[in-house]
Short mmCIF file of C-alpha atoms and ligand atoms in Angstrom, two decimals:
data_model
loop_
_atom_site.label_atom_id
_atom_site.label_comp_id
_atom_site.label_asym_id
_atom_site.label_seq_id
_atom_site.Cartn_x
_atom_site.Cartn_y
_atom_site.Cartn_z
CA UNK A 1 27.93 -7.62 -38.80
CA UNK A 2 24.53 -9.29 -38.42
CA UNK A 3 24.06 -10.44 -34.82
CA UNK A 4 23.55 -14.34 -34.51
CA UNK A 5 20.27 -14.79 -33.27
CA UNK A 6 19.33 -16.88 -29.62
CA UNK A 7 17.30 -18.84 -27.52
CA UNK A 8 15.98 -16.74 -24.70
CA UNK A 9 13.77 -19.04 -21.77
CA UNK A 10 11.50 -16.33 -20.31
CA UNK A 11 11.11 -17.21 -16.45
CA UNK A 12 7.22 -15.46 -15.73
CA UNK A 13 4.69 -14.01 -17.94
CA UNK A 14 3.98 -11.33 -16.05
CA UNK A 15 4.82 -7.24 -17.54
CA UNK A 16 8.55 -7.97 -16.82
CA UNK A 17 8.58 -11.33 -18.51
CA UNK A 18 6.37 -10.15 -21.73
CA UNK A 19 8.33 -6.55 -21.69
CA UNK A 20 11.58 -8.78 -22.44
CA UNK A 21 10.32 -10.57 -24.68
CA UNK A 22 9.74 -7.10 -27.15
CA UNK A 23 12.89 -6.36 -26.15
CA UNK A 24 14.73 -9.23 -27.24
CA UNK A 25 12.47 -9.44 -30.62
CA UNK A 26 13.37 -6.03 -31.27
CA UNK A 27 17.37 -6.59 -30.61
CA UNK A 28 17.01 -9.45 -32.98
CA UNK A 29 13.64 -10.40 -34.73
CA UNK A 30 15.01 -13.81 -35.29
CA UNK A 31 15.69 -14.50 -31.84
CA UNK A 32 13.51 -17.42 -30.69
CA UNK A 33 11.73 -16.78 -27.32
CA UNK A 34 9.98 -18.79 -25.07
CA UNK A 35 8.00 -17.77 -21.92
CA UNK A 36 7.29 -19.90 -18.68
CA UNK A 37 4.35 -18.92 -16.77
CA UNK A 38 3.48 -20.96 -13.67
CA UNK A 39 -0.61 -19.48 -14.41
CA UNK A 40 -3.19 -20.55 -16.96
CA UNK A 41 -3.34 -16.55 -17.53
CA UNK A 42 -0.12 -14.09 -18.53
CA UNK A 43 0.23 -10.74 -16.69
CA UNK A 44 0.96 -11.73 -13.08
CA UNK A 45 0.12 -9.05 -10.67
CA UNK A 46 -1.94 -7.30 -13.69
CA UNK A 47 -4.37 -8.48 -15.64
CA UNK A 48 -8.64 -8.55 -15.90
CA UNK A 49 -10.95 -11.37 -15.40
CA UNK A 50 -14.77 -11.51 -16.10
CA UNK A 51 -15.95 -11.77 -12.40
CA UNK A 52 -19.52 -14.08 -12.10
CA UNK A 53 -20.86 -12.01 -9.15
CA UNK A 54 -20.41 -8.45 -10.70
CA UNK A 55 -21.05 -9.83 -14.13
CA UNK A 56 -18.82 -8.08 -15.76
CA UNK A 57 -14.72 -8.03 -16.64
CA UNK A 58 -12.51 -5.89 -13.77
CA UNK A 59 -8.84 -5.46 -13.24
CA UNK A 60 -6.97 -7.51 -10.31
CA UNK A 61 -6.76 -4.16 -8.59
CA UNK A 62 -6.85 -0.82 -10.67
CA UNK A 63 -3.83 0.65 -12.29
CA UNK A 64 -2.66 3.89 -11.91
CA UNK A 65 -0.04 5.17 -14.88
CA UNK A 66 0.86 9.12 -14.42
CA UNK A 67 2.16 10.72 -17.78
CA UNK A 68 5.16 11.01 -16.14
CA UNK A 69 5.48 7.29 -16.56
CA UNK A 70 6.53 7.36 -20.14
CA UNK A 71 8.04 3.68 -20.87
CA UNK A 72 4.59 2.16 -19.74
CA UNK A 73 2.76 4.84 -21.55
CA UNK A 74 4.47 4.22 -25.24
CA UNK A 75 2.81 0.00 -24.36
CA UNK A 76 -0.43 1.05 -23.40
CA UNK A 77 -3.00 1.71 -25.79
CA UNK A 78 -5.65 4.34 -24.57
CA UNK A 79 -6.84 7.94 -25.77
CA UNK A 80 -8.66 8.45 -22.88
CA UNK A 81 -6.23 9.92 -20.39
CA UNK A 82 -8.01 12.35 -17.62
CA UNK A 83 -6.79 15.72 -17.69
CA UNK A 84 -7.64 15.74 -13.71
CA UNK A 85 -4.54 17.29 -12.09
CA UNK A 86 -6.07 17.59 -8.81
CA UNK A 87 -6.86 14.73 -5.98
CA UNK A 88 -8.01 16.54 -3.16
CA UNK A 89 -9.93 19.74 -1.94
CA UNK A 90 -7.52 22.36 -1.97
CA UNK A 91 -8.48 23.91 1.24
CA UNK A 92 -7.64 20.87 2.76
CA UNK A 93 -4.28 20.27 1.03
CA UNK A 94 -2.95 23.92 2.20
CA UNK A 95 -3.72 23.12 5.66
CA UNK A 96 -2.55 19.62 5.93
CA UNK A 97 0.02 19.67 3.33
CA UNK A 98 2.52 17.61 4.86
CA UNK A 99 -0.26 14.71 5.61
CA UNK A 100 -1.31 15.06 1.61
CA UNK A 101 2.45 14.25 0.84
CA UNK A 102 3.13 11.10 2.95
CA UNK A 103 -0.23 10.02 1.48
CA UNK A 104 1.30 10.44 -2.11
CA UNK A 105 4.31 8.40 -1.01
CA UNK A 106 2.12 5.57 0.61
CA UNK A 107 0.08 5.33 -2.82
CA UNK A 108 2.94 5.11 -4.68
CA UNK A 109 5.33 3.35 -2.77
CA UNK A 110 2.88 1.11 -1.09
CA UNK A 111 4.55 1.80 2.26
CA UNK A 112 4.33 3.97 4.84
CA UNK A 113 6.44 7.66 4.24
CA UNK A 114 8.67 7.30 7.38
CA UNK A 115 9.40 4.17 6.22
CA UNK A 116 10.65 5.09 2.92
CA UNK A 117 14.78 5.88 2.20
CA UNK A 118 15.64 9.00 1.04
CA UNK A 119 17.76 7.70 -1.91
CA UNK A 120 14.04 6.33 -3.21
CA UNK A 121 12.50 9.70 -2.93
CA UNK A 122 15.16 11.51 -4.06
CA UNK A 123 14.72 9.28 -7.43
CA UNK A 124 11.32 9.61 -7.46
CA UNK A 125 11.65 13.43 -7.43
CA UNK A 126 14.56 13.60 -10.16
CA UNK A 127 11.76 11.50 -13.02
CA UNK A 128 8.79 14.03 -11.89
CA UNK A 129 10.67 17.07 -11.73
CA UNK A 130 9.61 19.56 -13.76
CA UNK A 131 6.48 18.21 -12.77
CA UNK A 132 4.05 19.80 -15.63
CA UNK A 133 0.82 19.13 -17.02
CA UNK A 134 1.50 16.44 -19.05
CA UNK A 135 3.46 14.98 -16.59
CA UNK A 136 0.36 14.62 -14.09
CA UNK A 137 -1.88 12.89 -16.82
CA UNK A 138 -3.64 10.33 -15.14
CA UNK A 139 -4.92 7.36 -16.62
CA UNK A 140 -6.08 4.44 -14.51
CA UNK A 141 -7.35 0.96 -15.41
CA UNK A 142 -11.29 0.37 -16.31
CA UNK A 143 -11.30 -3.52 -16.29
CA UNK A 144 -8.94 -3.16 -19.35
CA UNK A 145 -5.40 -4.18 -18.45
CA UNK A 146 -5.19 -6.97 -20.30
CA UNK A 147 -6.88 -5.96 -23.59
CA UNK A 148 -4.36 -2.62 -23.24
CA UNK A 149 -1.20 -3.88 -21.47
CA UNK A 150 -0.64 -7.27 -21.95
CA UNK A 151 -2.46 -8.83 -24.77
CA UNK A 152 -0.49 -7.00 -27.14
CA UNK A 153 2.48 -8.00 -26.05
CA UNK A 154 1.55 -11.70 -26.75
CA UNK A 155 2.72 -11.49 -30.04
CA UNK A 156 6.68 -11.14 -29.41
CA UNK A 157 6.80 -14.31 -27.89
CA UNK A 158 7.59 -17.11 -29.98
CA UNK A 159 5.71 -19.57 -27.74
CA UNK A 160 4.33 -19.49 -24.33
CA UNK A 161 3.66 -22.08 -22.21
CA UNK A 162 1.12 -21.74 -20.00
CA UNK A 163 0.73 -23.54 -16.87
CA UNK A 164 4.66 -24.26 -16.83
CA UNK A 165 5.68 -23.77 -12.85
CA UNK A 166 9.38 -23.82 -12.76
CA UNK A 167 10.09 -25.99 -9.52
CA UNK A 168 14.10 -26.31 -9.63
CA UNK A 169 17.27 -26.32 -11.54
CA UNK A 170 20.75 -27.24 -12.03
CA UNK A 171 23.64 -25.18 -12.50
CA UNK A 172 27.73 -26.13 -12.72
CA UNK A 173 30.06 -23.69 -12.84
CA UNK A 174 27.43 -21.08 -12.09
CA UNK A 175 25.85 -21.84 -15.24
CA UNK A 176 22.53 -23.09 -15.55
CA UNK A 177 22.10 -26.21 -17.61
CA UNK A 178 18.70 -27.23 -16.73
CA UNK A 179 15.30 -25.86 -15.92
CA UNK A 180 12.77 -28.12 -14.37
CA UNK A 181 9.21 -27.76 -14.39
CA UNK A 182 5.82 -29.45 -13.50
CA UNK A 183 5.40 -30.50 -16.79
CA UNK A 184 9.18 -31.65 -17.66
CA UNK A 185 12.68 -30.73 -18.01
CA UNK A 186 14.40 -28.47 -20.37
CA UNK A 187 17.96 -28.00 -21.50
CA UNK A 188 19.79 -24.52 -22.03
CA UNK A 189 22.02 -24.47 -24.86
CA UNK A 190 25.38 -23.33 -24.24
CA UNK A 191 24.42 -20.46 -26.14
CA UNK A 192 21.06 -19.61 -24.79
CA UNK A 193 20.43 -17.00 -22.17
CA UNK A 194 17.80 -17.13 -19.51
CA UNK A 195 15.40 -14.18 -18.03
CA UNK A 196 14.10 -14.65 -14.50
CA UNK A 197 10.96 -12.51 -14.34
CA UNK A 198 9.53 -14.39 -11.74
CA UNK A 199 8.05 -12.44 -8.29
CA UNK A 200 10.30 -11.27 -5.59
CA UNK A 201 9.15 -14.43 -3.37
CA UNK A 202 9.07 -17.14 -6.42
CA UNK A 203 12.64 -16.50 -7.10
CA UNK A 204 13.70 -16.67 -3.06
CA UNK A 205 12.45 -19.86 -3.02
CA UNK A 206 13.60 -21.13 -6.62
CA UNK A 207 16.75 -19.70 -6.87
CA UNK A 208 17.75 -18.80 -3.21
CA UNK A 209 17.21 -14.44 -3.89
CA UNK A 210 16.94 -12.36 -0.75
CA UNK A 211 14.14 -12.62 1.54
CA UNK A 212 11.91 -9.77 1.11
CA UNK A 213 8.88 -8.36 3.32
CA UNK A 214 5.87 -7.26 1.68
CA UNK A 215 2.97 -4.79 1.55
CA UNK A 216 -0.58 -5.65 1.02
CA UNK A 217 -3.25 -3.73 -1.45
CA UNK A 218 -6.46 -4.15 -1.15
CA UNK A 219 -8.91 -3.69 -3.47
CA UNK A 220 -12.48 -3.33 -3.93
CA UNK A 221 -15.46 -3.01 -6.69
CA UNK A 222 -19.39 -2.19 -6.35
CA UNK A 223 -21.78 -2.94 -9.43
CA UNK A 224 -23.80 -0.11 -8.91
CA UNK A 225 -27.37 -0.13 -10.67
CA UNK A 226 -26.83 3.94 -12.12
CA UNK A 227 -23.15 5.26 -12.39
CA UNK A 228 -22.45 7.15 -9.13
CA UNK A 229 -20.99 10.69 -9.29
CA UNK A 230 -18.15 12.18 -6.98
CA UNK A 231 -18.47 16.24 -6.32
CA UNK A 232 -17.63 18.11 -9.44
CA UNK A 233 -18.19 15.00 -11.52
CA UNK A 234 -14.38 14.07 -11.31
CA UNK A 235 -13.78 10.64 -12.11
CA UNK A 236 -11.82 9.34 -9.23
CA UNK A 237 -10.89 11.25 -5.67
CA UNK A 238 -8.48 10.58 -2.53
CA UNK A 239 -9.43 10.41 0.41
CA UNK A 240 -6.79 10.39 2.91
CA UNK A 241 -8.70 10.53 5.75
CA UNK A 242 -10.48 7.67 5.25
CA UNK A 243 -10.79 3.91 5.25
CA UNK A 244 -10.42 4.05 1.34
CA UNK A 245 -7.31 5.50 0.12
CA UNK A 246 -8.46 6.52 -3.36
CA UNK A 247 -12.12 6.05 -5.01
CA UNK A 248 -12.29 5.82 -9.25
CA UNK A 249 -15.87 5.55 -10.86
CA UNK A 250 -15.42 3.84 -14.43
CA UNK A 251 -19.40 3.78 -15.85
CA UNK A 252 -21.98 1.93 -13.17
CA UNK A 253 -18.48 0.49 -11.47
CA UNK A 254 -16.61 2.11 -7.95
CA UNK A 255 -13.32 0.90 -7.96
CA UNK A 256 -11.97 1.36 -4.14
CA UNK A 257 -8.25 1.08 -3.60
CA UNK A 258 -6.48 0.70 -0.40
CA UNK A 259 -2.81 1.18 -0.22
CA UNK A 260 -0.64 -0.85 2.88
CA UNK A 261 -3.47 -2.55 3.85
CA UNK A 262 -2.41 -5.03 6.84
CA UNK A 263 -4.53 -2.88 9.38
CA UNK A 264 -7.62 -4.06 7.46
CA UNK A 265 -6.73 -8.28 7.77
CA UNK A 266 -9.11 -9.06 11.06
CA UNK A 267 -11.91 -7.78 9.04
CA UNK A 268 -14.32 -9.99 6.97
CA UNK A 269 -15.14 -8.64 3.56
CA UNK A 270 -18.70 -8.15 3.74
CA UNK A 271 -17.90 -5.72 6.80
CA UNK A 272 -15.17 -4.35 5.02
CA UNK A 273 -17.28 -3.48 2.10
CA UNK A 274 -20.75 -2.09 3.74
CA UNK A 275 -18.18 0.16 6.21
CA UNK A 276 -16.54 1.60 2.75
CA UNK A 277 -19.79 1.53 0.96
CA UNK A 278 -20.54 4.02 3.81
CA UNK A 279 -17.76 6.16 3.12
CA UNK A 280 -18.74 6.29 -0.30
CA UNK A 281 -22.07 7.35 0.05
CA UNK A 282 -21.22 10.44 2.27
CA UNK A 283 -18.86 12.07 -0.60
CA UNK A 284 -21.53 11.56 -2.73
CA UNK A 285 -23.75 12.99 -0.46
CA UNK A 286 -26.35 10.71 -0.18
CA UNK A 287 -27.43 8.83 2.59
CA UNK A 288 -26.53 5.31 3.22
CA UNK A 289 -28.41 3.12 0.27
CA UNK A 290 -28.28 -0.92 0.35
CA UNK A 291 -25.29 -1.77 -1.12
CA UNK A 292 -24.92 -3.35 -4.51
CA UNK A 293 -22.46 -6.36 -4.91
CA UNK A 294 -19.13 -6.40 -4.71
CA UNK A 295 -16.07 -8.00 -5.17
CA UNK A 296 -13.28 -7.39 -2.50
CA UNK A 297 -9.36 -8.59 -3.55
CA UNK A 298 -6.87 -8.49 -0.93
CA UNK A 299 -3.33 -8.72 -2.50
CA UNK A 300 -1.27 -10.34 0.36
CA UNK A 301 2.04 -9.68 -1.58
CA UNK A 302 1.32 -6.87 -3.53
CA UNK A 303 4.82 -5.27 -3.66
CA UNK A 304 7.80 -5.86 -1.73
CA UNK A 305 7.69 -3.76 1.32
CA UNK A 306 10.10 -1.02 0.29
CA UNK A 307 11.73 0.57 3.34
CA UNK A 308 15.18 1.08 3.80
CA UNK A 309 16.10 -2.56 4.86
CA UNK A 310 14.17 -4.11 1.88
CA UNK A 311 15.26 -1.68 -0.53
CA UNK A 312 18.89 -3.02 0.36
CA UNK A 313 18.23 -6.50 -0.87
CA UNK A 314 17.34 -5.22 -4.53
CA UNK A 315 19.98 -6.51 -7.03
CA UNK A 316 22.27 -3.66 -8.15
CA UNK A 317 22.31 -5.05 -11.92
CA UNK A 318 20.25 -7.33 -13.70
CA UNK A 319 23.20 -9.93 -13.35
CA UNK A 320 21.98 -12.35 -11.78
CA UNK A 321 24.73 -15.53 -9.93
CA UNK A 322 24.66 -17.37 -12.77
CA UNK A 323 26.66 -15.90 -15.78
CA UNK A 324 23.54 -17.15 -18.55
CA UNK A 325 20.52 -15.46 -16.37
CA UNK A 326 19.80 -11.90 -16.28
CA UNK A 327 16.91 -10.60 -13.64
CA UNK A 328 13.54 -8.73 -14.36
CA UNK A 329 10.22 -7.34 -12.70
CA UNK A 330 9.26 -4.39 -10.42
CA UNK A 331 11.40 -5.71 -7.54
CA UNK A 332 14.93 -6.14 -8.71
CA UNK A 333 15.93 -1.88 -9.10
CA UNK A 334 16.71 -0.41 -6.00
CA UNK A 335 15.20 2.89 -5.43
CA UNK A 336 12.76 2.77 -7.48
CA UNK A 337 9.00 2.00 -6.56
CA UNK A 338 7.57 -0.99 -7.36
CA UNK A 339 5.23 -0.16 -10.58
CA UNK A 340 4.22 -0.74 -13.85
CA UNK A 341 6.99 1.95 -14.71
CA UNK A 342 9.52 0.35 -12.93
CA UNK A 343 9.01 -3.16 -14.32
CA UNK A 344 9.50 -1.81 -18.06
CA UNK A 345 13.01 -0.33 -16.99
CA UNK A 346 13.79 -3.33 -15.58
CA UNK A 347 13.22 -5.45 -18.72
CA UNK A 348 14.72 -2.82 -20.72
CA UNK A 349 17.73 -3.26 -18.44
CA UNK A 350 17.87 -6.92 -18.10
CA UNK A 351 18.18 -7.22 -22.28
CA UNK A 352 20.57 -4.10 -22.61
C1 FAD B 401 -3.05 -4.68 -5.92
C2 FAD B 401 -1.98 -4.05 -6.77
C3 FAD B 401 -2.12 -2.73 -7.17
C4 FAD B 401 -1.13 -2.12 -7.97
N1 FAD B 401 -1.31 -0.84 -8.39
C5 FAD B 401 -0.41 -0.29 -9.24
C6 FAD B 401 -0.64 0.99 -9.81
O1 FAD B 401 -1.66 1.63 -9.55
N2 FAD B 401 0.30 1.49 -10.66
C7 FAD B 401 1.44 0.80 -10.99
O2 FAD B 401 2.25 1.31 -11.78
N3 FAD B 401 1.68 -0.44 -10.45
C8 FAD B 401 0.79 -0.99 -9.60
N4 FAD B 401 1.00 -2.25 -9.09
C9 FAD B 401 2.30 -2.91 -9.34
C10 FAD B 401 2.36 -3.66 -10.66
O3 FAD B 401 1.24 -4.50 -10.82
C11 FAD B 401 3.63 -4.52 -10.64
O4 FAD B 401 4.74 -3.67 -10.42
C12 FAD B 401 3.87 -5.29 -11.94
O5 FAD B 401 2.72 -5.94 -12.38
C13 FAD B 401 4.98 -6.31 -11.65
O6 FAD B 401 5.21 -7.11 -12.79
P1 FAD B 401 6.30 -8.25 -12.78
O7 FAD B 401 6.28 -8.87 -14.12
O8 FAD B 401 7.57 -7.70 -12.26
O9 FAD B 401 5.83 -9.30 -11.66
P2 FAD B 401 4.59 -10.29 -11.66
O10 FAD B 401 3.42 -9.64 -12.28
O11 FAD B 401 4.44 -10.77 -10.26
O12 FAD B 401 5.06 -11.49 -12.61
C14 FAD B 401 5.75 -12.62 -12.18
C15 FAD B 401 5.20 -13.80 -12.95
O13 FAD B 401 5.96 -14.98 -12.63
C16 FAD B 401 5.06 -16.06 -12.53
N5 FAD B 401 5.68 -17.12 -11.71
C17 FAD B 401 5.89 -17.12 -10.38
N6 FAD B 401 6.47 -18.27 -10.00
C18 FAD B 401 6.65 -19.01 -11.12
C19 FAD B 401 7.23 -20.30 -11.37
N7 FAD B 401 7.71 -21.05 -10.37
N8 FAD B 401 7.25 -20.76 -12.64
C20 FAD B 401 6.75 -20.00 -13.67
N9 FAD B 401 6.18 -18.77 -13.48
C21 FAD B 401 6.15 -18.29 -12.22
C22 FAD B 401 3.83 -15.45 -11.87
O14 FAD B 401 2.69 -16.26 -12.03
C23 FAD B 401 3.74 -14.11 -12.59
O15 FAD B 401 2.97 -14.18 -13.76
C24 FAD B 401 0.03 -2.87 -8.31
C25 FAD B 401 0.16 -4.21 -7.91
C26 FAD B 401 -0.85 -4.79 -7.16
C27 FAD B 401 -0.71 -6.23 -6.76
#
């Protein structure tokens, strides 16, 4: 039997929100969905902006996918995927091995190893292993997330509503009847079903969720007048020992990320900047230079900080307390870290 098609209110237009929106579309094409978004812009924590100083368009902080991550990979769009399998001078790796690891871990959990529960590492292992060539694909962001990630998913959305920041509700017999927003109310049919994609914090304070911690990223980009080079001409490098966790050139752009960053808040961004500008210089192996602009971005609430206690307050299911709103977005599956991977399983899981 043909499934009767419904209204689904998309809470967030961030990669959860727009991820459930596909998946509802393609569960029904003549479901009619409609998508929330508190911003004038959709993608949330990922998207690109033309920036005035560097004069040109950048990412909110680059993206790193790995082949391994293979529901992200089937959205994006790009051929040019680096065949790089290697981060660090191998000398170095083989006599600091362990310190290489918990590095890994920060970058991808955004938290410090120690911090980390085994149950999340032990997942983390089981989706890498066997952990071949394809597998360690990189492919990482060149001011290009939303022409690659999100602006294509525009199109499964029946409308979207921009500038829409969902302040309450009300709910009876933990069902929720109305959803009230800056710019009015709106009514949920008996039969319609709601997705909250909003951010870990947004939907503490809206709906009463657990009170996370987070992590913050920092990130930062130099307009450089000719495109730098890194030793062997490899297009990004980590450098663990460092104030800059990894360094990505993308054309006459440096792209600087810096995972777990709250060490780095007393210091002003033009310091910040010339001190990594610094650190820059000497793996490229020339001496200090003036330094072209930049743009720093520090990310107070990048990702949920995920240590053991944190990781606790993750839903178990997308069920949410109400029986007509299901939960989305990088925050709501325990164990799992909080990425671009993560978020497409959990809008996969929250229409399932
Ligand atoms: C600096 C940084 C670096 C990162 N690096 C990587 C990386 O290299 N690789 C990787 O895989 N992942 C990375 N991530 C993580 C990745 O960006 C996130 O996991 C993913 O974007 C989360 O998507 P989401 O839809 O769950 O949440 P969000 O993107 O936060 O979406 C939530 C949406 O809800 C909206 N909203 C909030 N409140 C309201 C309201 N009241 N009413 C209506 N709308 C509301 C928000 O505006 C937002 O658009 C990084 C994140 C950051 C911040």
């Amino acid at each position: 039997m043909k499934k009767k098609a419904k209204t689904y209110h998309i809470l967030g237009g961030g990669l959860a929100g727009l991820c459930a929106a596909k998946f509802i579309k393609e569960k029904n094409k003549n479901n009619n969905v409609i998508v929330y978004e508190a911003a004038a812009h959709l993608g949330g924590r990922c998207f690109s902006f033309y920036d005035k100083i560097l004069q040109k368009e950048i990412d909110n902080a680059t993206h790193v996918v790995l082949g391994a991550n293979k529901e992200v990979r089937k959205l994006l769009r790009i051929k040019d995927w680096s065949n790089q399998s290697y981060f660090f001078d191998e000398e170095k790796i083989n006599t600091h091995f362990w310190r290489y690891i918990s590095f890994i871990l920060l970058s991808i959990f955004n938290t410090k190893a120690c911090q980390i529960p085994y149950s999340a590492i032990l997942k983390l292992l089981q989706k890498l292993f066997p952990f071949g060539t394809d597998k360690r694909k990189i492919y990482f962001s060149k001011g290009d997330l939303s022409k690659n990630l999100i602006e294509p998913l525009r199109r499964y959305a029946d409308e979207i509503k921009l500038g829409w920041k969902l302040n309450s509700f009300q709910a009876k017999n933990d069902v929720v009847q109305k959803l009230i927003f800056n710019h009015g109310e709106v009514e949920i049919g008996s039969k319609d079903q709601i997705i909250c994609a909003l951010d870990a914090a947004n939907y503490h304070k809206i709906f009463s969720g657990p009170k996370f911690e987070f992590n913050p990223i920092t990130n930062i980009f130099y307009r450089t007048s000719v495109p730098l080079t890194l030793p062997k001409n490899i297009p990004f490098i980590a450098t663990p020992n460092q104030t800059a966790d990894w360094i990505f050139i993308v054309g006459d752009m440096v792209a600087v990320t810096i995972s777990d960053s709250s060490q780095l808040e007393g210091i002003e961004d033009e310091e910040l900047a010339r001190k990594i500008w610094l650190e820059i210089r000497e793996i490229n192996g020339i001496k200090a230079a003036f330094m072209p602009p930049f743009k720093v971005l520090r990310h107070q609430r990048a990702t949920i900080k995920q240590d053991k206690k944190n990781n606790m307050l993750r839903p178990k299911t997308a069920q949410s307390s109400y029986k007509n709103m299901r939960l989305a977005g990088d925050w709501t599956m325990r164990n799992w870290p909080c990425s671009l991977e993560t978020t497409v399983l959990s809008a996969k899981r929250a229409i399932k």
